Amino acid sequence: MCDSQETLAAAQSRGSCFWSAGQPADLALVPELQQCLQGKKVYVVGTSVSRNWYFQILQLMSANDTSPWMRSPGKASYRAAQKAACGGGVESSRDACKELGVAFRWQNQNIHDDDLAEALRSGGYDIVIANMGLGNIVHHPRDWAGRLMQHGKKLAALVATLPSSTRFYWRTTTHICPHGRCENKQGEGFRGCGVPAQANDMIDMGNIVLSHLLLQRDPRVKLLNVMPLTNCSHYEDHVHHPHLTIDHVLLFLSKECPQLTERIVEVCPHLCETLTQGMSQHAVV
């Protein structure tokens, strides 16, 4: 099935299969993707990387490439637009973004607060897409393993409180990349960012532990392992990679509506191997 001659890296370098250099490349699949989410309430939970997901889903739902959210020149402008729309990354405005049945909640590390649990229970969401906590744990290398297990158990307990009809997608945490002021020097960590040199090793292990804890405890959990679709050369800084978000969102849509997988691969052949072979529930690394 996967006979494309274009590599994933090459395809991501030229631009996504939907938006290439700011121009629609192939919109034939958009109505089908919109149909997949039609009538469903989606809750995206996390920090600025998750906020990119929120705006990418909105962009697909509206088939609009004119918004400032994803494609403005330079990271400062698109992130400023996102913050302005969502009230910034602060707890007091955590539920400010809601449109077209999609909502974003800013949630950093305190996954077990009562407000989050209540929002998940009473929001009437069909789908929750979440990633939170691991990015903070790696800043504590001395006791990160204990923090990780504690975080995982609390996260599993939180998911257990969801209504039975809610599907929970856990997105793996992506690597920190040696970019600009965060260039990684041997023995110096990610210089200028205050991140330990072993941060990505901790992220890899954390992804395995959290994913297995969730998958083993609740059959409603689905894993979104975006790591095979993520390459440091396409980051805009040491953390953010909006250019890659469309591929990550298509992974989610292929799991939410499996009947679309072949159509997604037709339009975006560079995703074939990841969507059809390498993304089993337990394939975390």
CSV table of C-alpha atoms in Angstrom, one decimal:
chain,number,residue,atom,x,y,z
A,1,MET,CA,0.0,0.0,0.0
A,2,CYS,CA,2.8,2.4,0.9
A,3,ASP,CA,4.5,3.0,-2.5
A,4,SER,CA,5.1,6.7,-2.3
A,5,GLN,CA,8.6,7.8,-3.5
A,6,GLU,CA,8.5,10.9,-1.4
A,7,THR,CA,10.0,10.6,2.1
A,8,LEU,CA,8.3,12.0,5.2
A,9,ALA,CA,11.2,14.5,5.7
A,10,ALA,CA,10.9,15.7,2.0
A,11,ALA,CA,7.2,16.1,2.2
A,12,GLN,CA,7.3,18.0,5.5
A,13,SER,CA,10.1,20.3,4.1
A,14,ARG,CA,8.0,21.4,1.1
A,15,GLY,CA,4.9,22.1,3.2
A,16,SER,CA,1.9,20.0,4.2
A,17,CYS,CA,-0.3,18.3,1.7
A,18,PHE,CA,-3.0,20.8,2.5
A,19,TRP,CA,-1.2,24.1,2.6
A,20,SER,CA,2.0,24.5,0.6
A,21,ALA,CA,3.7,27.9,0.8
A,22,GLY,CA,0.4,29.5,1.9
A,23,GLN,CA,-1.6,28.1,-1.1
A,24,PRO,CA,-4.1,25.3,-1.0
A,25,ALA,CA,-2.4,22.2,-2.4
A,26,ASP,CA,-5.2,19.7,-2.3
A,27,LEU,CA,-8.5,20.3,-0.5
A,28,ALA,CA,-10.4,17.3,-1.8
A,29,LEU,CA,-10.3,15.6,1.6
A,30,VAL,CA,-11.3,18.5,3.7
A,31,PRO,CA,-15.1,17.9,3.5
A,32,GLU,CA,-14.6,14.3,4.6
A,33,LEU,CA,-12.5,15.4,7.5
A,34,GLN,CA,-15.1,18.0,8.5
A,35,GLN,CA,-17.8,15.3,8.3
A,36,CYS,CA,-15.7,13.1,10.7
A,37,LEU,CA,-16.0,15.8,13.5
A,38,GLN,CA,-19.4,17.2,12.6
A,39,GLY,CA,-21.6,17.3,15.6
A,40,LYS,CA,-18.8,16.3,18.0
A,41,LYS,CA,-17.6,18.4,20.8
A,42,VAL,CA,-13.8,18.4,21.0
A,43,TYR,CA,-11.7,19.5,24.0
A,44,VAL,CA,-8.0,20.1,23.5
A,45,VAL,CA,-6.1,20.3,26.8
A,46,GLY,CA,-2.5,21.3,27.3
A,47,THR,CA,0.0,24.2,26.7
A,48,SER,CA,1.1,26.1,23.6
A,49,VAL,CA,1.8,23.0,21.5
A,50,SER,CA,-1.7,21.8,22.2
A,51,ARG,CA,-3.0,25.2,21.4
A,52,ASN,CA,-1.5,24.7,17.9
A,53,TRP,CA,-3.7,21.6,17.6
A,54,TYR,CA,-6.8,23.7,18.5
A,55,PHE,CA,-6.1,26.2,15.8
A,56,GLN,CA,-5.2,23.6,13.2
A,57,ILE,CA,-8.4,21.7,13.8
A,58,LEU,CA,-10.3,25.0,13.4
A,59,GLN,CA,-8.4,25.7,10.2
A,60,LEU,CA,-9.5,22.4,8.8
A,61,MET,CA,-13.1,22.8,10.0
A,62,SER,CA,-13.3,26.2,8.2
A,63,ALA,CA,-11.0,25.2,5.2
A,64,ASN,CA,-9.5,28.7,5.7
A,65,ASP,CA,-5.9,29.5,5.1
A,66,THR,CA,-6.3,33.2,5.6
A,67,SER,CA,-6.3,33.1,9.4
A,68,PRO,CA,-3.3,34.5,11.3
A,69,TRP,CA,-3.2,31.5,13.6
A,70,MET,CA,-1.0,29.0,11.8
A,71,ARG,CA,0.7,30.6,8.7
A,72,SER,CA,1.7,34.1,9.6
A,73,PRO,CA,5.3,34.8,8.7
A,74,GLY,CA,7.5,34.3,11.7
A,75,LYS,CA,6.7,32.5,15.0
A,76,ALA,CA,6.2,35.8,16.9
A,77,SER,CA,3.2,36.9,14.8
A,78,TYR,CA,1.3,33.6,14.8
A,79,ARG,CA,1.9,33.0,18.5
A,80,ALA,CA,0.8,36.5,19.3
A,81,ALA,CA,-2.4,35.9,17.4
A,82,GLN,CA,-3.0,32.7,19.2
A,83,LYS,CA,-2.4,34.2,22.6
A,84,ALA,CA,-4.7,37.2,21.7
A,85,ALA,CA,-7.4,34.8,20.7
A,86,CYS,CA,-7.1,32.6,23.7
A,87,GLY,CA,-6.2,35.2,26.4
A,88,GLY,CA,-2.6,34.0,26.7
A,89,GLY,CA,-1.2,31.0,28.5
A,90,VAL,CA,-2.6,31.7,31.9
A,91,GLU,CA,-4.9,29.8,34.2
A,92,SER,CA,-7.5,32.6,34.5
A,93,SER,CA,-8.3,32.5,30.8
A,94,ARG,CA,-7.8,28.7,30.4
A,95,ASP,CA,-11.2,28.1,28.6
A,96,ALA,CA,-11.3,31.3,26.5
A,97,CYS,CA,-11.1,29.6,23.1
A,98,LYS,CA,-14.3,28.0,21.9
A,99,GLU,CA,-15.4,27.8,18.3
A,100,LEU,CA,-17.1,25.4,15.8
A,101,GLY,CA,-17.6,22.8,18.6
A,102,VAL,CA,-13.9,22.8,19.5
A,103,ALA,CA,-12.5,24.2,22.7
A,104,PHE,CA,-9.0,24.7,24.1
A,105,ARG,CA,-8.0,24.6,27.8
A,106,TRP,CA,-4.7,25.8,29.0
A,107,GLN,CA,-3.5,23.2,31.5
A,108,ASN,CA,0.2,23.0,32.5
A,109,GLN,CA,1.0,20.5,35.2
A,110,ASN,CA,-1.7,20.5,37.8
A,111,ILE,CA,-3.8,17.8,36.2
A,112,HIS,CA,-5.6,16.8,39.4
A,113,ASP,CA,-7.2,20.2,40.3
A,114,ASP,CA,-11.0,20.1,40.9
A,115,ASP,CA,-11.7,22.6,38.2
A,116,LEU,CA,-10.2,20.4,35.4
A,117,ALA,CA,-12.0,17.3,36.7
A,118,GLU,CA,-15.3,19.2,36.7
A,119,ALA,CA,-14.7,20.6,33.2
A,120,LEU,CA,-14.1,17.1,31.9
A,121,ARG,CA,-17.1,15.6,33.7
A,122,SER,CA,-19.7,18.3,32.9
A,123,GLY,CA,-18.5,19.7,29.5
A,124,GLY,CA,-20.4,17.1,27.4
A,125,TYR,CA,-17.3,16.5,25.3
A,126,ASP,CA,-17.3,13.6,22.9
A,127,ILE,CA,-13.5,13.8,22.4
A,128,VAL,CA,-10.7,15.0,24.7
A,129,ILE,CA,-7.2,15.4,23.3
A,130,ALA,CA,-4.6,16.0,26.0
A,131,ASN,CA,-0.9,16.3,26.8
A,132,MET,CA,0.3,17.9,30.1
A,133,GLY,CA,2.8,17.5,32.8
A,134,LEU,CA,5.8,15.7,31.3
A,135,GLY,CA,7.3,18.9,30.0
A,136,ASN,CA,7.6,20.1,33.6
A,137,ILE,CA,8.8,16.9,35.1
A,138,VAL,CA,12.0,16.9,33.0
A,139,HIS,CA,13.0,20.0,34.8
A,140,HIS,CA,13.5,17.9,38.0
A,141,PRO,CA,16.1,15.3,37.0
A,142,ARG,CA,16.9,14.3,40.5
A,143,ASP,CA,13.5,13.0,41.4
A,144,TRP,CA,11.8,12.9,38.0
A,145,ALA,CA,11.0,9.1,38.2
A,146,GLY,CA,9.0,9.5,41.3
A,147,ARG,CA,7.2,12.6,39.9
A,148,LEU,CA,6.5,10.7,36.7
A,149,MET,CA,4.8,7.7,38.5
A,150,GLN,CA,2.8,10.1,40.7
A,151,HIS,CA,1.7,12.1,37.6
A,152,GLY,CA,0.8,8.9,35.7
A,153,LYS,CA,-1.4,7.6,38.5
A,154,LYS,CA,-3.2,10.9,39.0
A,155,LEU,CA,-3.7,11.2,35.2
A,156,ALA,CA,-5.2,7.7,35.1
A,157,ALA,CA,-7.5,8.5,38.0
A,158,LEU,CA,-8.6,11.7,36.2
A,159,VAL,CA,-9.4,9.8,33.0
A,160,ALA,CA,-11.4,7.3,35.0
A,161,THR,CA,-13.8,10.1,36.0
A,162,LEU,CA,-14.8,10.9,32.4
A,163,PRO,CA,-18.3,10.1,31.2
A,164,SER,CA,-18.5,6.7,29.6
A,165,SER,CA,-19.2,8.3,26.2
A,166,THR,CA,-16.1,10.4,26.1
A,167,ARG,CA,-13.1,9.2,24.1
A,168,PHE,CA,-9.7,10.2,25.5
A,169,TYR,CA,-6.7,10.7,23.2
A,170,TRP,CA,-3.3,11.0,24.9
A,171,ARG,CA,-0.7,12.8,22.7
A,172,THR,CA,2.9,11.9,23.4
A,173,THR,CA,5.3,14.7,24.4
A,174,THR,CA,7.7,15.8,21.6
A,175,HIS,CA,11.4,16.4,22.0
A,176,ILE,CA,13.1,19.5,23.0
A,177,CYS,CA,15.4,20.5,20.1
A,178,PRO,CA,18.8,22.2,19.9
A,179,HIS,CA,17.6,25.4,18.3
A,180,GLY,CA,19.0,28.9,18.6
A,181,ARG,CA,19.6,29.9,22.2
A,182,CYS,CA,18.8,26.3,23.3
A,183,GLU,CA,21.6,24.7,21.4
A,184,ASN,CA,22.7,21.6,23.3
A,185,LYS,CA,26.3,21.5,24.3
A,186,GLN,CA,27.8,18.4,25.7
A,187,GLY,CA,27.6,18.5,29.5
A,188,GLU,CA,25.8,21.9,29.5
A,189,GLY,CA,22.2,20.9,28.9
A,190,PHE,CA,20.2,23.0,26.5
A,191,ARG,CA,22.1,26.2,26.9
A,192,GLY,CA,20.0,29.2,27.7
A,193,CYS,CA,16.8,27.2,28.4
A,194,GLY,CA,17.6,25.7,31.7
A,195,VAL,CA,16.7,22.2,30.5
A,196,PRO,CA,18.8,19.2,31.5
A,197,ALA,CA,21.0,17.6,28.8
A,198,GLN,CA,19.1,14.3,29.4
A,199,ALA,CA,15.7,15.9,28.9
A,200,ASN,CA,14.8,14.0,25.8
A,201,ASP,CA,15.8,10.6,27.4
A,202,MET,CA,13.4,11.5,30.2
A,203,ILE,CA,10.7,12.5,27.6
A,204,ASP,CA,11.1,9.1,25.8
A,205,MET,CA,10.8,7.1,29.0
A,206,GLY,CA,8.0,9.3,30.2
A,207,ASN,CA,6.0,8.8,27.0
A,208,ILE,CA,6.4,5.0,27.5
A,209,VAL,CA,5.3,5.0,31.2
A,210,LEU,CA,2.4,7.4,30.8
A,211,SER,CA,1.1,5.7,27.7
A,212,HIS,CA,1.1,2.3,29.2
A,213,LEU,CA,-0.4,3.4,32.4
A,214,LEU,CA,-3.3,4.9,30.6
A,215,LEU,CA,-3.8,2.2,28.0
A,216,GLN,CA,-3.8,-0.5,30.6
A,217,ARG,CA,-6.2,1.1,32.9
A,218,ASP,CA,-8.9,2.4,30.6
A,219,PRO,CA,-10.1,1.0,27.2
A,220,ARG,CA,-11.4,4.4,26.1
A,221,VAL,CA,-7.8,5.8,25.9
A,222,LYS,CA,-6.3,6.0,22.5
A,223,LEU,CA,-2.6,6.8,21.9
A,224,LEU,CA,-1.5,9.6,19.5
A,225,ASN,CA,2.2,8.9,19.2
A,226,VAL,CA,3.3,11.9,17.1
A,227,MET,CA,7.0,11.2,17.6
A,228,PRO,CA,7.5,9.4,14.2
A,229,LEU,CA,6.0,12.5,12.5
A,230,THR,CA,8.2,15.0,14.3
A,231,ASN,CA,11.6,16.2,13.2
A,232,CYS,CA,13.8,18.8,14.9
A,233,SER,CA,14.7,20.4,11.5
A,234,HIS,CA,11.1,21.6,11.2
A,235,TYR,CA,10.8,23.3,14.7
A,236,GLU,CA,10.5,27.0,14.9
A,237,ASP,CA,12.2,27.1,18.3
A,238,HIS,CA,13.2,24.5,20.8
A,239,VAL,CA,9.6,23.5,21.6
A,240,HIS,CA,7.1,24.6,18.9
A,241,HIS,CA,6.5,23.0,15.5
A,242,PRO,CA,3.3,24.4,14.0
A,243,HIS,CA,4.5,23.4,10.5
A,244,LEU,CA,4.1,19.8,11.5
A,245,THR,CA,0.8,20.0,13.4
A,246,ILE,CA,-1.4,19.2,10.3
A,247,ASP,CA,0.3,15.8,10.1
A,248,HIS,CA,-0.2,15.2,13.8
A,249,VAL,CA,-3.9,16.1,13.5
A,250,LEU,CA,-4.4,13.8,10.5
A,251,LEU,CA,-3.1,11.0,12.7
A,252,PHE,CA,-5.8,11.8,15.2
A,253,LEU,CA,-8.5,11.9,12.5
A,254,SER,CA,-7.3,8.5,11.1
A,255,LYS,CA,-8.0,7.1,14.6
A,256,GLU,CA,-11.3,8.9,15.2
A,257,CYS,CA,-12.6,7.9,11.7
A,258,PRO,CA,-10.6,4.8,10.6
A,259,GLN,CA,-12.5,4.7,7.3
A,260,LEU,CA,-10.7,7.9,6.3
A,261,THR,CA,-7.2,6.4,6.6
A,262,GLU,CA,-6.9,5.3,3.0
A,263,ARG,CA,-8.2,8.6,1.8
A,264,ILE,CA,-5.8,10.5,3.9
A,265,VAL,CA,-2.9,8.4,2.5
A,266,GLU,CA,-4.2,9.1,-1.0
A,267,VAL,CA,-3.9,12.9,-0.5
A,268,CYS,CA,-0.9,12.7,1.9
A,269,PRO,CA,1.1,9.7,0.8
A,270,HIS,CA,4.1,10.6,3.0
A,271,LEU,CA,2.0,9.6,6.0
A,272,CYS,CA,1.2,6.1,4.7
A,273,GLU,CA,3.8,4.1,6.8
A,274,THR,CA,3.0,5.9,10.0
A,275,LEU,CA,-0.8,5.7,9.7
A,276,THR,CA,-1.0,2.1,8.5
A,277,GLN,CA,1.9,0.3,10.0
A,278,GLY,CA,3.8,2.0,12.8
A,279,MET,CA,1.0,3.4,15.0
A,280,SER,CA,-0.4,0.5,17.0
A,281,GLN,CA,-1.8,1.3,20.5
A,282,HIS,CA,1.4,0.1,22.1
A,283,ALA,CA,4.0,1.5,19.7
A,284,VAL,CA,5.3,4.4,21.8
A,285,VAL,CA,8.9,4.7,20.7
